[in-house]
Amino acid sequence: MNIVELLSSTVERLPDNPAIHFKNEILTYKELHQKVFQAAAALRSLGVKESTNVALMMSNRPEYIITYFALLANGATVVPINPLFKEQEVTYILNDSESEFLIIEELSRQVIENVRHQFQSIKEIIYYGDQELSGYLNWKELLQHSPSSQPVQRKSMDTAQIIYTSGTTGNPKGAMISHSNLNWMAITSAVFSEIKPGDRILCVLPLFHAYAKLQGFLSPISHGATIYLEERFEPVSILDSIASHKITVFLGVPTMYAMFVQSPNITELDFSNLRIAGSGGASIPVEIIEKANRLMGVEIAEGYGMTESTVMLTATPASAEKKHGSVGLPLPGVDLKIIDPEGNTIPPKAVGEIVFRGPNAMKGYYKKPQETENTIKNGWLYTGDLAYQDEDGYIFIVDRKKDLIIRGGYNVYPREIEEILYTHREVVECAVIGRPDPLLGEKIVAYIVTKTSQNEKDLQDFCKEKLVHYKVPDYISFIDQLPKSGTGKILKTALKKQDKNFA
């Protein structure tokens, strides 16, 4: 089944229901469907067909959703890219994914101009904007084409999207997510959250993010809900939107709720229509949960997952008991267990690694068989996350085995920052760790051994030129030498203890 059939099914049932509300624009399901297949026809005329990898690098706007479905309707594979990524990040993903087409907007154009000569497989770059630019195809002209017929039939295990994630070592990896993964997850999460026609779902999460795709539009569309799409997060205006649009479902990350409870207008607004406030991306402090519950009148429902699990592994059912500190229950149909280092299942309250198998497990990493084998063993996907399960089956995340930093809901991988720092002329050695922060969850600390100069601003400016803003170290700490093991390995555990003492 092609995931686009979810949209087609909803159009048959609810053609005149509002699908997307963006600024002053409203698209019904019928209008959305028409625009999707107009774009699909034009893209196919350019050579976008079955198994063509197409990179999508746009910010939050209806055209993102239209283009996403249009690509899938043609049987293509979508490669989402953060439109704020810098040259090195974009070039790596485009080349590694073997993308043949790239769709961008003005926000990313200068970055693309700087490095387009390095792209190894890109045939055409499609530009969304009002200008007619030499060397680019204009996206808006695509909608002048006639609608195509039915979506291309895809096998359930055909790859629908490749989403780049990364461990703490090596380059980013492209997780291959199938049509079956997306279809199962969209329907399951909607049922789990009791999404229904008439629900108003506010999505301010960036659409390139896997969480936003699933919860922000795939799941709502599967059940005929209305998506209220926002361009960017600003706490006061988003709270106003939740109240004024009578939003019933809000999807956020812990940082958003931390900012909400500090917003001056939160006590003046009516949130009586809000029945679900979801949170993912990182654990949310109990203090923030309690404040948000009190001020917004709704209990925050936490979930847990990762790109490799098609976003979700656990969630808190809409009508179930919510336990503070828990990320909810395993999704129905997912086998999840917590194991010790020998692979044995451990009893409730004992801490171990989460492993799982089920219809949400990724196919593997694109062109990386060894990394796939290291992650999926005997059919079980090893998450690298430590947790325990209570007697009622609720999951509590304890820590992450990997050195992943989660800053404001974004995954930040220390190795990537370290690689950039090592290219600076003054850096001899470096190590990047996360420091707990009440607002962002974690902030980024870079410990650096330099040759002579110790200029914090110079190093931060250097990183700003090479990295998207949320990956730039919040703190630079100069050190004479990094703690190491007997084999010369840098000991980040020792650094974290030291940082805790001096934070």
Coordinates of C-alpha atoms in Angstrom, one line a residue:
M1 CA 0.0 0.0 0.0
N2 CA 1.2 3.5 -0.9
I3 CA 0.9 5.8 2.2
V4 CA -0.8 8.3 -0.1
E5 CA -3.9 6.1 0.0
L6 CA -4.5 7.4 3.5
L7 CA -5.1 10.8 2.0
S8 CA -7.2 9.4 -0.8
S9 CA -9.4 7.4 1.6
T10 CA -10.0 10.5 3.8
V11 CA -10.9 12.6 0.6
E12 CA -13.6 10.0 -0.3
R13 CA -15.1 10.2 3.2
L14 CA -14.6 13.9 4.1
P15 CA -13.9 15.9 0.9
D16 CA -15.1 19.2 2.2
N17 CA -13.5 19.0 5.7
P18 CA -10.7 21.5 6.3
A19 CA -7.4 19.7 6.1
I20 CA -4.8 22.5 6.6
H21 CA -5.2 25.9 8.1
F22 CA -2.1 28.1 7.5
K23 CA -2.2 31.8 8.2
N24 CA -5.3 33.0 6.3
E25 CA -5.4 30.0 4.0
I26 CA -7.6 27.0 4.4
L27 CA -7.3 23.9 2.2
T28 CA -10.1 21.3 2.2
Y29 CA -9.2 17.6 1.8
K30 CA -10.4 17.7 -1.8
E31 CA -8.3 20.8 -2.6
L32 CA -5.2 19.2 -0.9
H33 CA -5.7 16.0 -2.9
Q34 CA -5.9 18.0 -6.1
K35 CA -2.8 20.0 -5.4
V36 CA -0.9 16.8 -4.5
F37 CA -1.7 15.1 -7.8
Q38 CA -1.0 18.2 -9.8
A39 CA 2.4 18.4 -8.3
A40 CA 2.9 14.6 -8.8
A41 CA 2.1 14.9 -12.5
A42 CA 4.7 17.6 -13.0
L43 CA 7.3 15.9 -10.9
R44 CA 6.8 12.7 -12.9
S45 CA 7.3 14.6 -16.1
L46 CA 10.7 15.6 -14.8
G47 CA 11.7 12.0 -14.2
V48 CA 10.6 11.6 -10.6
K49 CA 9.4 8.0 -10.5
E50 CA 9.6 4.8 -8.5
S51 CA 12.6 4.6 -6.2
T52 CA 13.9 8.0 -7.2
N53 CA 15.5 9.6 -4.1
V54 CA 14.4 13.2 -3.7
A55 CA 15.6 15.6 -1.0
L56 CA 13.0 17.9 0.5
M57 CA 14.5 21.0 2.2
M58 CA 11.6 23.3 3.1
S59 CA 10.2 25.0 6.2
N60 CA 6.7 24.7 7.6
R61 CA 4.1 25.6 5.0
P62 CA 1.3 23.7 3.2
E63 CA 3.6 23.2 0.2
Y64 CA 5.8 20.9 2.3
I65 CA 2.9 18.5 2.9
I66 CA 1.8 18.8 -0.7
T67 CA 5.2 18.0 -2.1
Y68 CA 5.8 15.2 0.4
F69 CA 2.6 13.4 -0.7
A70 CA 3.3 14.2 -4.4
L71 CA 6.7 12.5 -4.2
L72 CA 5.3 9.4 -2.5
A73 CA 2.4 9.3 -5.0
N74 CA 5.0 8.8 -7.8
G75 CA 6.7 6.0 -5.8
A76 CA 9.7 8.2 -5.0
T77 CA 11.6 8.1 -1.7
V78 CA 11.7 11.3 0.3
V79 CA 14.9 12.5 2.0
P80 CA 14.0 15.2 4.4
I81 CA 16.7 17.8 5.2
N82 CA 16.6 20.6 7.8
P83 CA 16.4 23.9 5.8
L84 CA 18.7 25.5 8.3
F85 CA 21.6 23.1 7.7
K86 CA 24.9 24.4 6.5
E87 CA 27.0 23.4 3.6
Q88 CA 28.9 20.4 5.0
E89 CA 25.7 18.9 6.5
V90 CA 23.7 19.3 3.3
T91 CA 26.4 18.0 1.0
Y92 CA 27.0 14.8 3.0
I93 CA 23.3 13.9 3.1
L94 CA 22.7 14.6 -0.6
N95 CA 25.7 12.6 -1.7
D96 CA 25.2 9.7 0.8
S97 CA 21.5 9.4 -0.1
E98 CA 22.2 9.5 -3.8
S99 CA 19.4 12.0 -4.2
E100 CA 18.6 12.9 -7.8
F101 CA 16.4 15.9 -7.2
L102 CA 16.5 18.7 -4.5
I103 CA 13.5 20.9 -3.6
I104 CA 14.4 24.1 -1.7
E105 CA 13.1 27.6 -0.8
E106 CA 14.8 31.0 -0.4
L107 CA 15.9 30.2 3.1
S108 CA 18.4 27.6 1.9
R109 CA 19.3 29.0 -1.5
Q110 CA 22.6 30.6 -0.6
V111 CA 23.9 27.5 1.1
I112 CA 23.0 25.4 -1.9
E113 CA 24.7 28.0 -4.2
N114 CA 27.9 27.7 -2.2
V115 CA 28.2 23.9 -2.6
R116 CA 26.1 22.7 -5.5
H117 CA 29.2 22.0 -7.5
Q118 CA 30.0 19.2 -4.9
F119 CA 26.7 17.4 -5.4
Q120 CA 27.4 14.0 -7.0
S121 CA 23.9 12.8 -8.1
I122 CA 21.6 15.8 -8.2
K123 CA 20.0 16.3 -11.7
E124 CA 17.7 19.2 -11.0
I125 CA 17.1 21.7 -8.2
I126 CA 13.5 22.9 -7.8
Y127 CA 13.0 26.3 -6.1
Y128 CA 9.9 27.4 -4.2
G129 CA 9.7 31.2 -4.5
D130 CA 8.5 34.1 -6.6
Q131 CA 11.7 34.6 -8.4
E132 CA 12.7 33.0 -11.7
L133 CA 16.2 31.9 -11.1
S134 CA 18.7 30.6 -13.6
G135 CA 19.7 27.0 -12.9
Y136 CA 16.5 26.2 -11.0
L137 CA 13.1 24.9 -11.8
N138 CA 10.2 26.9 -10.3
W139 CA 8.0 24.9 -7.9
K140 CA 4.9 27.1 -8.4
E141 CA 4.8 26.3 -12.1
L142 CA 4.4 22.6 -11.2
L143 CA 0.8 23.2 -10.0
Q144 CA -0.2 24.3 -13.5
H145 CA -0.1 20.6 -14.6
S146 CA -3.2 18.5 -14.8
P147 CA -3.8 16.0 -12.0
S148 CA -2.4 12.5 -12.5
S149 CA -4.4 9.4 -11.8
Q150 CA -4.0 7.0 -8.9
P151 CA -0.8 6.8 -6.8
V152 CA 1.9 4.4 -8.0
Q153 CA 1.4 1.1 -6.3
R154 CA 4.2 0.3 -3.8
K155 CA 4.9 -2.9 -1.9
S156 CA 4.5 -2.5 1.8
M157 CA 8.2 -2.8 2.4
D158 CA 9.3 -0.4 -0.3
T159 CA 11.1 2.6 1.2
A160 CA 9.0 5.7 1.6
Q161 CA 11.6 8.0 3.3
I162 CA 15.2 8.0 4.4
I163 CA 15.6 10.1 7.5
Y164 CA 19.2 10.9 8.6
T165 CA 20.1 10.3 12.2
S166 CA 23.4 9.7 13.8
G167 CA 25.1 7.9 16.7
T168 CA 27.9 9.3 18.7
T169 CA 30.5 7.9 16.3
G170 CA 30.8 8.0 12.6
N171 CA 28.8 9.9 10.0
P172 CA 25.0 10.4 10.0
K173 CA 23.0 7.3 8.9
G174 CA 19.9 7.2 6.8
A175 CA 17.1 5.2 8.4
M176 CA 15.0 3.6 5.8
I177 CA 11.3 3.8 6.7
S178 CA 8.8 1.8 4.6
H179 CA 5.3 2.6 3.4
S180 CA 4.1 -0.2 5.8
N181 CA 6.0 1.5 8.7
L182 CA 4.3 4.8 8.1
N183 CA 0.8 3.4 7.4
W184 CA 0.8 1.3 10.6
M185 CA 2.2 4.0 12.7
A186 CA -0.1 6.8 11.4
I187 CA -3.2 4.7 12.1
T188 CA -2.0 3.2 15.4
S189 CA -0.9 6.5 16.9
A190 CA -4.2 8.2 15.8
V191 CA -6.2 5.4 17.5
F192 CA -4.0 5.4 20.6
S193 CA -4.5 9.2 20.9
E194 CA -8.2 8.9 20.0
I195 CA -7.9 11.4 17.0
K196 CA -11.1 11.9 15.2
P197 CA -12.7 14.2 12.5
G198 CA -13.3 17.6 14.0
D199 CA -10.1 17.6 16.0
R200 CA -7.9 20.7 15.6
I201 CA -4.2 19.8 15.8
L202 CA -1.6 22.5 16.1
C203 CA 1.7 21.6 14.6
V204 CA 4.7 24.0 15.1
L205 CA 7.2 21.2 15.1
P206 CA 9.5 21.4 12.1
L207 CA 8.1 19.2 9.3
F208 CA 11.5 17.8 8.3
H209 CA 11.5 16.1 11.7
A210 CA 10.1 12.5 11.9
Y211 CA 7.9 13.3 14.9
A212 CA 6.3 16.2 13.1
K213 CA 5.6 14.1 10.0
L214 CA 3.9 11.4 11.9
Q215 CA 2.0 13.3 14.5
G216 CA 1.8 16.6 12.7
F217 CA 0.1 15.5 9.5
L218 CA 0.1 11.8 8.6
S219 CA -1.8 10.7 11.7
P220 CA -4.3 13.6 11.6
I221 CA -4.9 13.1 7.8
S222 CA -5.6 9.4 8.3
H223 CA -8.6 10.3 10.5
G224 CA -9.8 13.6 8.8
A225 CA -8.6 16.0 11.5
T226 CA -7.6 19.6 10.7
I227 CA -3.9 20.6 10.9
Y228 CA -3.2 24.1 12.1
L229 CA 0.3 24.7 10.8
E230 CA 2.6 27.3 12.3
E231 CA 5.9 28.5 10.8
R232 CA 7.9 28.9 14.0
F233 CA 7.7 28.6 17.7
E234 CA 7.2 31.7 19.7
P235 CA 5.5 30.9 23.1
V236 CA 3.2 33.8 23.5
S237 CA 1.8 33.6 19.9
I238 CA 1.5 29.8 20.0
L239 CA -0.5 30.0 23.3
D240 CA -2.7 32.6 21.7
S241 CA -3.3 30.3 18.7
I242 CA -4.1 27.3 20.9
A243 CA -6.8 29.4 22.7
S244 CA -8.2 31.4 19.7
H245 CA -8.4 28.4 17.3
K246 CA -9.8 26.2 20.0
I247 CA -7.1 23.6 19.5
T248 CA -7.9 20.1 20.8
V249 CA -4.4 18.5 20.3
F250 CA -1.0 20.2 20.7
L251 CA 2.3 18.4 20.0
G252 CA 5.5 19.7 21.5
V253 CA 8.8 19.0 23.1
P254 CA 9.8 19.7 26.7
T255 CA 11.5 23.1 25.9
M256 CA 8.2 24.4 24.5
Y257 CA 6.3 23.6 27.7
A258 CA 9.2 25.1 29.8
M259 CA 8.7 28.3 27.9
F260 CA 4.9 28.1 28.1
V261 CA 4.8 28.1 31.8
Q262 CA 6.9 31.3 31.9
S263 CA 4.8 33.1 29.4
P264 CA 2.9 36.2 30.7
N265 CA -0.3 35.4 28.9
I266 CA -0.8 31.8 29.9
T267 CA -3.1 32.7 32.8
E268 CA -5.3 34.9 30.7
L269 CA -6.2 32.4 28.0
D270 CA -8.9 29.7 27.7
F271 CA -7.6 26.2 27.0
S272 CA -10.8 24.4 27.7
N273 CA -10.9 22.8 24.3
L274 CA -7.4 21.3 24.7
R275 CA -7.7 17.6 25.5
I276 CA -4.3 16.3 24.5
A277 CA -0.9 17.9 25.1
G278 CA 1.7 15.5 23.8
S279 CA 5.5 15.7 24.4
G280 CA 8.4 13.8 22.9
G281 CA 12.0 14.2 22.0
A282 CA 13.3 14.1 25.6
S283 CA 12.1 13.5 29.1
I284 CA 10.2 16.5 30.6
P285 CA 11.0 17.6 34.2
V286 CA 8.2 16.7 36.6
E287 CA 8.1 20.4 37.8
I288 CA 7.3 21.6 34.3
I289 CA 4.6 18.9 33.9
E290 CA 2.9 20.0 37.1
K291 CA 3.1 23.7 36.2
A292 CA 1.7 23.1 32.7
N293 CA -1.0 20.8 34.0
R294 CA -2.1 23.5 36.5
L295 CA -1.9 26.5 34.1
M296 CA -3.3 24.8 30.9
G297 CA -5.7 22.4 32.6
V298 CA -4.6 19.4 30.7
E299 CA -2.2 16.6 31.7
I300 CA 0.9 16.3 29.4
A301 CA 1.1 12.9 27.8
E302 CA 4.7 11.8 27.2
G303 CA 5.9 9.4 24.6
Y304 CA 9.2 7.8 23.6
G305 CA 10.7 6.6 20.4
M306 CA 13.4 7.3 17.8
T307 CA 13.8 7.7 14.0
E308 CA 14.5 3.9 13.8
S309 CA 11.1 3.1 15.4
T310 CA 9.2 5.3 12.9
V311 CA 9.1 7.9 15.7
M312 CA 7.1 6.1 18.4
L313 CA 7.7 3.1 20.7
T314 CA 5.6 4.1 23.7
A315 CA 2.8 6.5 24.3
T316 CA 0.3 7.5 27.0
P317 CA -3.2 6.6 25.8
A318 CA -5.5 9.6 25.9
S319 CA -7.9 8.0 28.4
A320 CA -5.3 6.1 30.5
E321 CA -3.6 6.9 33.7
K322 CA -0.7 9.3 33.4
K323 CA 2.4 8.7 35.6
H324 CA 4.8 11.5 36.0
G325 CA 8.2 10.6 34.8
S326 CA 6.9 7.8 32.6
V327 CA 6.9 7.8 28.8
G328 CA 3.8 5.6 28.7
L329 CA 3.0 2.1 27.6
P330 CA 4.4 0.2 24.6
L331 CA 2.3 0.6 21.5
P332 CA 0.0 -2.3 20.8
G333 CA 1.6 -4.7 18.4
V334 CA 5.1 -3.8 19.4
D335 CA 7.2 -6.3 21.3
L336 CA 9.3 -4.4 23.8
K337 CA 11.6 -5.7 26.5
I338 CA 14.3 -4.5 28.8
I339 CA 17.4 -6.6 28.9
D340 CA 20.7 -6.9 30.8
P341 CA 24.1 -6.9 29.0
E342 CA 23.8 -10.7 28.4
G343 CA 20.5 -10.2 26.6
N344 CA 18.3 -11.6 29.4
T345 CA 14.9 -10.0 30.1
I346 CA 15.0 -8.4 33.5
P347 CA 12.2 -8.0 36.1
P348 CA 10.2 -4.8 36.8
K349 CA 12.1 -1.8 38.3
A350 CA 15.4 -3.2 37.1
V351 CA 17.3 -1.0 34.7
G352 CA 18.5 -2.3 31.3
E353 CA 18.5 -1.6 27.6
I354 CA 15.3 -1.2 25.6
V355 CA 15.1 -3.5 22.6
F356 CA 12.0 -4.0 20.4
R357 CA 10.6 -5.6 17.3
G358 CA 7.4 -4.9 15.4
P359 CA 5.7 -3.2 12.5
N360 CA 7.4 0.2 13.4
A361 CA 11.0 -1.1 13.1
M362 CA 13.0 0.5 10.3
K363 CA 14.2 -1.6 7.4
G364 CA 17.8 -0.7 8.1
Y365 CA 20.4 2.1 7.4
Y366 CA 20.8 3.1 3.8
K367 CA 24.0 1.6 2.2
K368 CA 25.3 0.7 5.7
P369 CA 24.8 -3.1 6.2
Q370 CA 27.4 -3.3 9.1
E371 CA 25.7 -0.5 11.1
T372 CA 22.3 -2.2 10.4
E373 CA 23.7 -5.5 11.8
N374 CA 25.0 -3.7 14.8
T375 CA 21.6 -2.3 15.6
I376 CA 19.2 -5.1 14.5
K377 CA 20.2 -8.4 16.1
N378 CA 18.1 -11.6 15.6
G379 CA 15.2 -9.4 14.7
W380 CA 15.4 -7.1 17.7
L381 CA 16.3 -3.5 17.3
Y382 CA 18.7 -2.3 20.1
T383 CA 17.9 1.3 21.1
G384 CA 21.0 2.0 23.2
D385 CA 18.6 3.6 25.8
L386 CA 18.4 2.6 29.4
A387 CA 15.1 2.3 31.2
Y388 CA 12.9 0.3 33.6
Q389 CA 9.4 -0.9 33.5
D390 CA 7.0 -0.8 36.5
E391 CA 4.5 -3.5 37.5
D392 CA 1.8 -1.8 35.4
G393 CA 4.0 -1.9 32.2
Y394 CA 4.8 1.8 32.1
I395 CA 8.2 2.7 30.8
F396 CA 10.6 5.1 32.6
I397 CA 13.7 6.3 30.7
V398 CA 16.8 6.5 32.9
D399 CA 19.6 7.5 30.6
R400 CA 21.0 7.1 27.1
K401 CA 23.8 4.7 26.5
K402 CA 25.0 6.8 23.7
D403 CA 26.4 10.3 24.2
L404 CA 23.5 11.9 22.4
I405 CA 22.7 15.4 23.5
I406 CA 19.0 16.5 23.3
R407 CA 18.9 20.3 23.2
G408 CA 15.5 21.9 23.0
G409 CA 14.0 18.7 21.4
Y410 CA 16.7 18.5 18.7
N411 CA 19.1 15.6 18.6
V412 CA 22.7 16.8 18.7
Y413 CA 25.6 14.4 18.1
P414 CA 28.9 15.3 19.8
R415 CA 31.1 13.7 17.2
E416 CA 29.8 16.0 14.5
I417 CA 30.6 19.1 16.5
E418 CA 34.0 17.6 17.4
E419 CA 34.8 17.0 13.8
I420 CA 34.1 20.7 13.0
L421 CA 36.2 21.9 16.0
Y422 CA 39.1 19.7 14.9
T423 CA 39.3 21.7 11.6
H424 CA 40.0 24.9 13.6
R425 CA 43.7 25.9 13.5
E426 CA 44.0 26.2 17.2
V427 CA 42.3 23.1 18.4
V428 CA 44.5 20.2 19.5
E429 CA 41.9 18.0 21.2
C430 CA 38.3 18.4 22.1
A431 CA 35.3 16.6 23.6
V432 CA 31.7 17.6 23.6
I433 CA 29.2 16.7 26.3
G434 CA 25.7 17.7 27.4
R435 CA 25.1 19.8 30.5
P436 CA 21.6 19.5 32.1
D437 CA 19.5 22.7 31.6
P438 CA 16.0 23.4 33.1
L439 CA 14.8 25.1 29.9
L440 CA 16.4 23.3 27.0
G441 CA 16.9 19.9 28.6
E442 CA 20.6 20.0 27.9
K443 CA 23.1 22.6 26.7
I444 CA 26.3 21.9 24.8
V445 CA 29.7 22.1 26.4
A446 CA 32.9 21.8 24.4
Y447 CA 36.1 21.0 26.3
I448 CA 39.0 22.1 24.2
V449 CA 42.8 21.8 24.4
T450 CA 44.4 24.5 22.2
K451 CA 47.8 25.3 20.9
T452 CA 48.1 28.8 22.2
S453 CA 45.0 31.0 21.8
Q454 CA 42.0 30.6 24.1
N455 CA 39.4 32.8 22.4
E456 CA 35.9 31.5 23.2
K457 CA 34.1 33.9 20.8
D458 CA 36.3 32.9 17.9
L459 CA 35.5 29.2 18.3
Q460 CA 31.8 29.8 18.7
D461 CA 31.8 32.1 15.6
F462 CA 33.7 29.3 13.7
C463 CA 31.0 26.8 14.7
K464 CA 28.2 29.2 13.7
E465 CA 29.6 29.2 10.2
K466 CA 29.7 25.4 9.9
L467 CA 26.7 24.2 11.9
V468 CA 23.0 24.9 12.3
H469 CA 22.4 27.1 15.3
Y470 CA 21.2 24.5 17.8
K471 CA 24.5 22.5 17.3
V472 CA 26.7 25.4 18.2
P473 CA 28.3 24.9 21.7
D474 CA 26.7 27.0 24.4
Y475 CA 29.9 26.9 26.5
I476 CA 33.5 26.6 25.6
S477 CA 35.8 25.3 28.4
F478 CA 39.5 25.4 27.9
I479 CA 41.5 22.6 29.6
D480 CA 45.1 21.6 29.8
Q481 CA 44.4 18.0 29.0
L482 CA 41.4 15.7 28.6
P483 CA 41.0 12.7 30.9
K484 CA 41.9 9.5 29.1
S485 CA 42.0 5.8 29.7
G486 CA 45.1 3.7 29.6
T487 CA 44.5 3.1 25.9
G488 CA 44.3 6.8 25.1
K489 CA 40.5 7.0 24.8
I490 CA 38.9 10.2 26.0
L491 CA 36.8 9.6 29.1
K492 CA 33.6 11.6 28.7
T493 CA 32.2 10.1 31.9
A494 CA 35.0 11.8 33.8
L495 CA 34.3 15.0 32.0
K496 CA 30.7 14.9 32.9
K497 CA 31.6 14.4 36.6
Q498 CA 34.0 17.3 36.4
D499 CA 31.4 19.5 34.6
K500 CA 28.8 18.6 37.3
N501 CA 31.2 19.8 39.9
F502 CA 32.0 23.1 38.2
A503 CA 28.7 23.9 36.4

